[in-house]
Amino acid sequence: MNALRILETSLYTDDLEKAESFYTSVLGFELFAKESGRHLFFKCGNQMLLIFNPNRTLNETEVAPHGARGPGHVAFAVRLAELDEWASHLRLKGTKIEHDVAWPKGGRSLYFRDPAGNCLELASPLVWGIEEARSLARIL
């Protein structure tokens, strides 16, 4: 018995309106669901990115309370060949790239921040030595 993959991951922000604008216009994610002042759910391939207001999810939830303060981190898988295009796109949208890293296994990552200060990464699966074609084929 093994977990197969990450189904969803969460980030936290106090300003869901800024987050919605950023994730739809800069990263192009499809908004799946939202509850004003509480959460945003975005589709990312066949996984979900959940963005919560921690004040609400720590105190008002029907399931396990959760929340965090300070910057979180999530990496999104992209094709290595598209990273230069992504870098140009991010700059065009006014998003500062903090680091552009070439990794020993052949992968590359771009690090930048969302409006809440969360550390986001666009990375080829090669960062972890995972074959890109096979990995991305399963995602898309």
Short mmCIF file of C-alpha atoms in Angstrom, two decimals:
data_model
loop_
_atom_site.label_atom_id
_atom_site.label_comp_id
_atom_site.label_asym_id
_atom_site.label_seq_id
_atom_site.Cartn_x
_atom_site.Cartn_y
_atom_site.Cartn_z
CA MET A 1 0.00 0.00 0.00
CA ASN A 2 1.45 3.38 -1.10
CA ALA A 3 0.26 6.93 -1.53
CA LEU A 4 0.20 7.51 -5.30
CA ARG A 5 0.80 11.26 -5.54
CA ILE A 6 -0.09 14.52 -3.89
CA LEU A 7 -3.75 15.18 -4.61
CA GLU A 8 -3.94 18.65 -3.14
CA THR A 9 -1.72 21.10 -1.33
CA SER A 10 -2.50 24.29 0.53
CA LEU A 11 -1.09 27.77 0.82
CA TYR A 12 -2.39 30.54 3.04
CA THR A 13 -3.08 34.24 2.57
CA ASP A 14 -4.99 37.02 4.26
CA ASP A 15 -5.89 38.57 0.88
CA LEU A 16 -7.81 36.11 -1.28
CA GLU A 17 -8.68 38.74 -3.90
CA LYS A 18 -5.00 39.39 -4.67
CA ALA A 19 -4.35 35.65 -4.69
CA GLU A 20 -7.19 35.00 -7.14
CA SER A 21 -5.91 37.66 -9.50
CA PHE A 22 -2.32 36.38 -9.33
CA TYR A 23 -3.05 32.68 -9.79
CA THR A 24 -5.47 33.23 -12.67
CA SER A 25 -3.64 36.00 -14.55
CA VAL A 26 0.01 35.15 -13.88
CA LEU A 27 -0.06 31.35 -13.65
CA GLY A 28 -3.20 30.77 -15.71
CA PHE A 29 -4.85 28.43 -13.23
CA GLU A 30 -8.54 27.63 -13.55
CA LEU A 31 -10.58 28.68 -10.52
CA PHE A 32 -12.54 25.59 -9.47
CA ALA A 33 -14.38 26.92 -6.40
CA LYS A 34 -14.32 29.76 -3.93
CA GLU A 35 -15.98 30.93 -0.76
CA SER A 36 -15.62 34.65 -0.20
CA GLY A 37 -13.17 35.39 2.60
CA ARG A 38 -12.44 31.69 3.23
CA HIS A 39 -10.84 29.88 0.31
CA LEU A 40 -9.93 29.53 -3.36
CA PHE A 41 -9.53 26.16 -5.07
CA PHE A 42 -7.58 25.99 -8.33
CA LYS A 43 -7.12 23.14 -10.80
CA CYS A 44 -3.49 22.46 -11.66
CA GLY A 45 -3.35 19.56 -14.10
CA ASN A 46 -5.18 16.77 -12.29
CA GLN A 47 -4.27 18.07 -8.85
CA MET A 48 -5.68 20.90 -6.75
CA LEU A 49 -4.07 23.96 -5.20
CA LEU A 50 -6.08 25.18 -2.23
CA ILE A 51 -5.53 28.69 -0.90
CA PHE A 52 -7.08 29.45 2.46
CA ASN A 53 -7.49 32.40 4.76
CA PRO A 54 -5.95 30.88 7.92
CA ASN A 55 -8.12 32.99 10.23
CA ARG A 56 -11.19 31.22 8.88
CA THR A 57 -9.83 27.67 8.54
CA LEU A 58 -8.30 27.64 12.02
CA ASN A 59 -11.63 28.53 13.61
CA GLU A 60 -14.48 27.83 11.20
CA THR A 61 -14.33 24.40 9.63
CA GLU A 62 -16.36 21.22 9.53
CA VAL A 63 -13.20 19.16 9.08
CA ALA A 64 -9.78 19.32 10.69
CA PRO A 65 -8.77 22.92 11.51
CA HIS A 66 -5.62 24.09 9.73
CA GLY A 67 -3.72 27.24 8.92
CA ALA A 68 -0.22 28.66 8.77
CA ARG A 69 1.55 31.98 9.08
CA GLY A 70 4.58 32.99 7.08
CA PRO A 71 5.62 31.95 3.60
CA GLY A 72 4.86 28.44 2.39
CA HIS A 73 6.39 26.74 -0.64
CA VAL A 74 5.06 24.76 -3.57
CA ALA A 75 6.70 23.72 -6.84
CA PHE A 76 4.76 23.33 -10.08
CA ALA A 77 6.02 20.91 -12.74
CA VAL A 78 6.77 22.42 -16.13
CA ARG A 79 8.74 21.33 -19.17
CA LEU A 80 12.44 22.26 -19.06
CA ALA A 81 12.17 23.64 -22.60
CA GLU A 82 9.46 26.10 -21.46
CA LEU A 83 11.32 27.70 -18.55
CA ASP A 84 12.77 30.58 -20.60
CA GLU A 85 9.26 31.36 -21.86
CA TRP A 86 7.95 31.20 -18.29
CA ALA A 87 10.72 33.57 -17.13
CA SER A 88 9.73 36.10 -19.81
CA HIS A 89 6.05 35.72 -18.94
CA LEU A 90 6.65 36.25 -15.22
CA ARG A 91 8.71 39.38 -15.86
CA LEU A 92 6.06 40.72 -18.24
CA LYS A 93 3.47 40.26 -15.48
CA GLY A 94 5.69 42.19 -13.04
CA THR A 95 6.73 39.13 -11.04
CA LYS A 96 10.34 39.21 -9.85
CA ILE A 97 12.29 35.98 -10.26
CA GLU A 98 14.34 35.52 -7.09
CA HIS A 99 16.46 32.60 -8.28
CA ASP A 100 17.03 30.67 -11.50
CA VAL A 101 18.75 27.43 -10.51
CA ALA A 102 20.30 24.70 -12.67
CA TRP A 103 20.30 21.46 -10.66
CA PRO A 104 22.89 18.63 -10.79
CA LYS A 105 20.45 16.06 -12.25
CA GLY A 106 19.70 18.31 -15.23
CA GLY A 107 16.61 20.10 -14.00
CA ARG A 108 16.08 23.81 -13.60
CA SER A 109 13.89 25.90 -11.30
CA LEU A 110 12.54 29.43 -11.23
CA TYR A 111 11.69 30.80 -7.78
CA PHE A 112 9.32 33.74 -7.23
CA ARG A 113 6.66 34.95 -4.78
CA ASP A 114 2.90 35.26 -4.83
CA PRO A 115 1.28 38.40 -3.33
CA ALA A 116 1.18 36.77 0.14
CA GLY A 117 4.94 36.07 0.03
CA ASN A 118 4.61 32.33 -0.56
CA CYS A 119 7.66 30.91 -2.34
CA LEU A 120 6.58 29.43 -5.68
CA GLU A 121 8.74 27.35 -7.98
CA LEU A 122 8.37 26.34 -11.60
CA ALA A 123 10.56 23.28 -12.06
CA SER A 124 11.28 20.49 -14.46
CA PRO A 125 10.75 17.06 -12.84
CA LEU A 126 14.42 16.48 -13.72
CA VAL A 127 15.18 18.47 -10.55
CA TRP A 128 14.47 15.21 -8.70
CA GLY A 129 15.85 12.91 -11.38
CA ILE A 130 12.32 12.10 -12.56
CA GLU A 131 11.99 11.57 -16.29
CA GLU A 132 10.16 14.62 -17.58
CA ALA A 133 8.18 13.07 -20.45
CA ARG A 134 6.76 10.26 -18.33
CA SER A 135 6.07 12.48 -15.34
CA LEU A 136 4.29 15.23 -17.26
CA ALA A 137 2.34 12.76 -19.39
CA ARG A 138 0.72 11.43 -16.22
CA ILE A 139 -0.10 14.93 -15.02
CA LEU A 140 -1.66 16.31 -18.18
#
